[in-house]
CSV table of C-alpha atoms in Angstrom, one decimal:
chain,number,residue,atom,x,y,z
A,1,MET,CA,-59.2,89.6,96.6
A,2,PRO,CA,-62.2,91.4,96.2
A,3,ARG,CA,-61.5,94.5,94.6
A,4,LEU,CA,-62.2,96.8,97.1
A,5,TRP,CA,-59.2,95.2,99.1
A,6,GLN,CA,-56.9,95.4,96.2
A,7,THR,CA,-57.8,99.5,95.8
A,8,THR,CA,-57.2,100.3,99.4
A,9,ILE,CA,-53.9,98.0,99.6
A,10,ASP,CA,-52.7,100.3,96.1
A,11,GLU,CA,-53.9,103.2,98.2
A,12,HIS,CA,-51.8,102.6,101.3
A,13,ARG,CA,-48.7,101.7,99.2
A,14,ARG,CA,-48.9,105.1,96.9
A,15,SER,CA,-49.4,106.6,100.0
A,16,VAL,CA,-46.1,104.7,102.4
A,17,ARG,CA,-44.3,105.3,98.8
A,18,GLY,CA,-45.5,109.1,99.1
A,19,GLY,CA,-44.0,109.2,102.8
A,20,ILE,CA,-40.8,107.6,102.1
A,21,LEU,CA,-40.5,110.2,98.3
A,22,ASP,CA,-41.4,113.0,100.8
A,23,SER,CA,-39.1,112.1,103.8
A,24,ALA,CA,-36.4,111.4,101.8
A,25,TRP,CA,-36.4,114.8,99.7
A,26,ALA,CA,-36.6,116.7,103.2
A,27,LEU,CA,-33.5,115.1,104.7
A,28,ALA,CA,-31.4,115.4,101.4
A,29,ALA,CA,-31.9,118.3,101.2
A,30,GLU,CA,-31.1,119.2,105.4
A,31,ARG,CA,-28.2,117.2,105.4
A,32,GLY,CA,-26.7,116.8,101.9
A,33,PRO,CA,-27.9,113.6,99.9
A,34,LEU,CA,-24.7,111.7,101.0
A,35,SER,CA,-25.3,111.7,104.8
A,36,VAL,CA,-28.8,110.4,104.9
A,37,THR,CA,-29.3,107.2,105.9
A,38,MET,CA,-31.9,104.5,105.3
A,39,SER,CA,-32.8,104.5,108.8
A,40,GLN,CA,-33.4,108.2,108.8
A,41,VAL,CA,-35.3,107.8,105.9
A,42,ALA,CA,-37.3,105.2,107.7
A,43,ASP,CA,-37.4,106.8,111.0
A,44,ALA,CA,-38.6,110.4,109.0
A,45,ALA,CA,-41.3,108.7,107.3
A,46,GLY,CA,-42.5,106.8,110.6
A,47,ILE,CA,-41.8,103.4,109.3
A,48,GLY,CA,-39.6,100.2,109.9
A,49,ARG,CA,-36.7,99.5,107.8
A,50,ALA,CA,-37.3,96.2,106.7
A,51,THR,CA,-40.7,98.2,105.1
A,52,LEU,CA,-38.7,100.6,103.8
A,53,TYR,CA,-36.9,97.9,102.0
A,54,LYS,CA,-39.5,96.4,100.5
A,55,TYR,CA,-40.1,99.8,98.6
A,56,PHE,CA,-36.3,100.9,97.8
A,57,PRO,CA,-32.8,99.3,98.1
A,58,ASP,CA,-30.5,102.1,98.8
A,59,VAL,CA,-31.4,106.1,99.6
A,60,ALA,CA,-30.1,107.0,95.9
A,61,SER,CA,-33.0,104.6,94.7
A,62,VAL,CA,-35.3,106.4,96.7
A,63,LEU,CA,-34.0,110.0,95.5
A,64,VAL,CA,-34.1,108.8,92.4
A,65,ALA,CA,-38.2,108.1,92.6
A,66,CYS,CA,-37.7,111.6,94.5
A,67,HIS,CA,-36.3,113.3,91.2
A,68,GLU,CA,-38.1,111.4,88.6
A,69,ARG,CA,-41.5,112.6,90.3
A,70,HIS,CA,-40.8,116.2,90.3
A,71,VAL,CA,-39.7,116.0,87.0
A,72,ALA,CA,-42.9,114.7,86.2
A,73,ALA,CA,-44.9,117.4,88.1
A,74,HIS,CA,-42.9,119.9,86.8
A,75,LEU,CA,-43.7,118.4,83.2
A,76,GLU,CA,-47.4,117.9,83.7
A,77,GLN,CA,-47.2,121.7,84.7
A,78,LEU,CA,-46.1,122.5,81.2
A,79,ALA,CA,-47.8,120.3,79.2
A,80,GLN,CA,-51.2,122.3,80.9
A,81,LEU,CA,-49.4,125.6,80.1
A,82,ARG,CA,-49.4,124.4,76.4
A,83,GLU,CA,-53.1,123.8,76.5
A,84,ARG,CA,-54.1,127.0,77.8
A,85,GLY,CA,-53.8,130.7,76.7
A,86,GLU,CA,-55.5,132.4,73.6
A,87,GLY,CA,-52.9,131.4,71.0
A,88,PRO,CA,-49.6,130.2,70.2
A,89,GLY,CA,-47.7,133.4,71.1
A,90,GLU,CA,-49.1,133.3,74.6
A,91,ARG,CA,-49.0,129.2,74.9
A,92,LEU,CA,-44.6,129.5,74.0
A,93,ALA,CA,-44.8,132.6,76.4
A,94,ALA,CA,-46.4,130.8,79.2
A,95,VAL,CA,-44.1,127.4,79.2
A,96,PHE,CA,-40.9,129.5,79.1
A,97,ASN,CA,-41.7,130.8,81.8
A,98,ALA,CA,-42.9,128.4,84.0
A,99,TYR,CA,-39.9,126.1,83.0
A,100,ALA,CA,-37.3,128.6,83.5
A,101,ARG,CA,-38.8,129.5,86.9
A,102,ASN,CA,-38.4,125.8,87.9
A,103,VAL,CA,-35.0,126.0,86.5
A,104,HIS,CA,-34.1,129.1,88.8
A,105,HIS,CA,-35.9,127.2,91.8
A,106,ARG,CA,-34.2,124.2,91.2
A,107,GLU,CA,-30.6,126.0,90.9
A,108,ARG,CA,-31.6,127.7,94.7
A,109,HIS,CA,-32.9,124.1,96.7
A,110,GLY,CA,-30.8,122.0,97.7
A,111,PRO,CA,-27.0,120.9,98.5
A,112,PRO,CA,-25.2,121.1,95.0
A,113,GLU,CA,-24.4,116.9,95.3
A,114,MET,CA,-27.7,116.9,95.0
A,115,GLY,CA,-27.7,117.5,90.8
A,116,ALA,CA,-24.5,115.6,90.4
A,117,LEU,CA,-26.4,112.3,92.0
A,118,LEU,CA,-29.6,113.1,90.2
A,119,HIS,CA,-29.2,114.4,86.8
A,120,ARG,CA,-26.9,111.5,85.2
A,121,ASP,CA,-29.8,108.6,85.1
A,122,GLU,CA,-31.8,107.6,81.6
A,123,HIS,CA,-35.2,108.9,83.3
A,124,VAL,CA,-33.4,112.6,83.2
A,125,ALA,CA,-32.3,112.1,79.8
A,126,VAL,CA,-36.3,110.6,78.8
A,127,ALA,CA,-37.4,113.6,80.9
A,128,GLN,CA,-35.2,116.5,78.2
A,129,ARG,CA,-36.5,114.5,75.2
A,130,GLU,CA,-39.8,115.0,76.5
A,131,LEU,CA,-39.2,118.8,77.0
A,132,LEU,CA,-37.5,118.8,73.2
A,133,ASP,CA,-41.0,117.0,71.9
A,134,LEU,CA,-43.4,119.9,73.8
A,135,PHE,CA,-41.4,122.9,73.1
A,136,ARG,CA,-40.9,121.9,69.0
A,137,GLY,CA,-44.3,121.4,69.4
A,138,LEU,CA,-44.9,124.6,70.8
A,139,LEU,CA,-42.2,126.0,68.2
A,140,LEU,CA,-44.5,124.8,65.1
A,141,ASP,CA,-47.5,126.2,66.1
A,142,ALA,CA,-46.1,129.4,66.8
A,143,ALA,CA,-44.3,129.3,62.7
A,144,GLN,CA,-47.9,127.8,61.6
A,145,ALA,CA,-48.9,131.8,63.2
A,146,GLY,CA,-45.8,133.5,61.8
A,147,LEU,CA,-44.3,134.4,65.2
A,148,VAL,CA,-41.2,132.0,65.1
A,149,ARG,CA,-38.5,132.0,62.4
A,150,THR,CA,-39.1,129.1,60.0
A,151,ASP,CA,-35.2,128.9,58.4
A,152,VAL,CA,-34.1,127.1,61.1
A,153,PRO,CA,-35.7,123.5,61.6
A,154,PRO,CA,-38.0,123.3,64.8
A,155,GLU,CA,-35.6,120.5,66.2
A,156,GLN,CA,-32.8,122.9,66.5
A,157,LEU,CA,-35.0,126.0,67.4
A,158,ALA,CA,-36.4,123.5,70.3
A,159,THR,CA,-32.2,122.9,71.8
A,160,TYR,CA,-31.4,126.1,71.6
A,161,CYS,CA,-34.7,127.2,73.6
A,162,LEU,CA,-33.8,125.0,76.2
A,163,HIS,CA,-30.1,126.2,76.7
A,164,ALA,CA,-30.7,129.2,76.5
A,165,LEU,CA,-33.6,128.7,79.5
A,166,GLY,CA,-31.1,126.7,81.1
A,167,ALA,CA,-29.6,129.5,82.2
A,168,ALA,CA,-32.1,131.0,84.5
A,169,GLY,CA,-30.2,128.8,87.3
A,170,SER,CA,-27.7,130.9,87.2
A,171,LEU,CA,-29.5,134.2,87.5
A,172,PRO,CA,-29.9,136.1,90.3
A,173,PRO,CA,-33.5,136.8,92.2
A,174,GLY,CA,-35.5,139.2,90.9
A,175,ASP,CA,-36.8,140.6,87.3
A,176,ALA,CA,-33.5,138.7,85.5
A,177,VAL,CA,-35.1,135.4,84.8
A,178,ARG,CA,-38.0,137.1,83.2
A,179,ARG,CA,-35.5,139.6,81.1
A,180,LEU,CA,-33.7,136.0,80.0
A,181,VAL,CA,-37.1,134.8,78.6
A,182,GLU,CA,-37.8,137.7,76.9
A,183,ILE,CA,-34.3,137.6,75.0
A,184,THR,CA,-35.3,134.0,74.1
A,185,LEU,CA,-38.6,135.3,72.4
A,186,ALA,CA,-37.2,137.6,71.0
A,187,GLY,CA,-34.2,135.6,69.5
A,188,LEU,CA,-37.2,133.6,68.0
A,189,ARG,CA,-38.5,136.0,66.0
A,190,PRO,CA,-39.3,136.1,62.0
A,191,SER,CA,-36.3,139.0,60.9
A,192,ALA,CA,-38.2,142.7,60.0
A,193,ASP,CA,-36.6,142.0,57.0
A,194,GLY,CA,-38.4,138.6,56.1
A,195,SER,CA,-35.0,137.0,56.5
A,196,GLY,CA,-35.8,134.4,58.9
A,197,ASP,CA,-39.2,133.3,56.8
């Protein structure tokens, strides 16, 4: 098959798959994930059911693919923030703020059963490991600059941060998320007497 045709076919497939994911996510957010059918997804995406079944076997697999796409986009955003900033302290704060805002937003959008359906698969565990690695790297850089305590291993600090910032999901809108990030960052600083060094 000529290369141009293959490129065009691949682009078409990505476009169809993206349309399926967008349509399914919108339906699940509107009606709840347990109320969505494959026929509804096909209609919303503007394709036939037979085409839909070429891409996904059921609604749950479509929603898992949607979630994987969201998680990958969030991880990419955090990775980009890690590369920006004037120094390790600014990068750490930027990533923590973005992560906390994502958690806060996630808990306010979509029905509760969406989380129960999507947060149990292996892709979530893989994403969490990537997130912990990202946090650990930022903490190591900040520790080398003297901005973060060194009496606790970076792996443990990363886990602490992940769980502390996860509380953003239960906070009210407004300044509460920003304050949570500030408190989390304050807990990482070396103590004034040097005991955290």
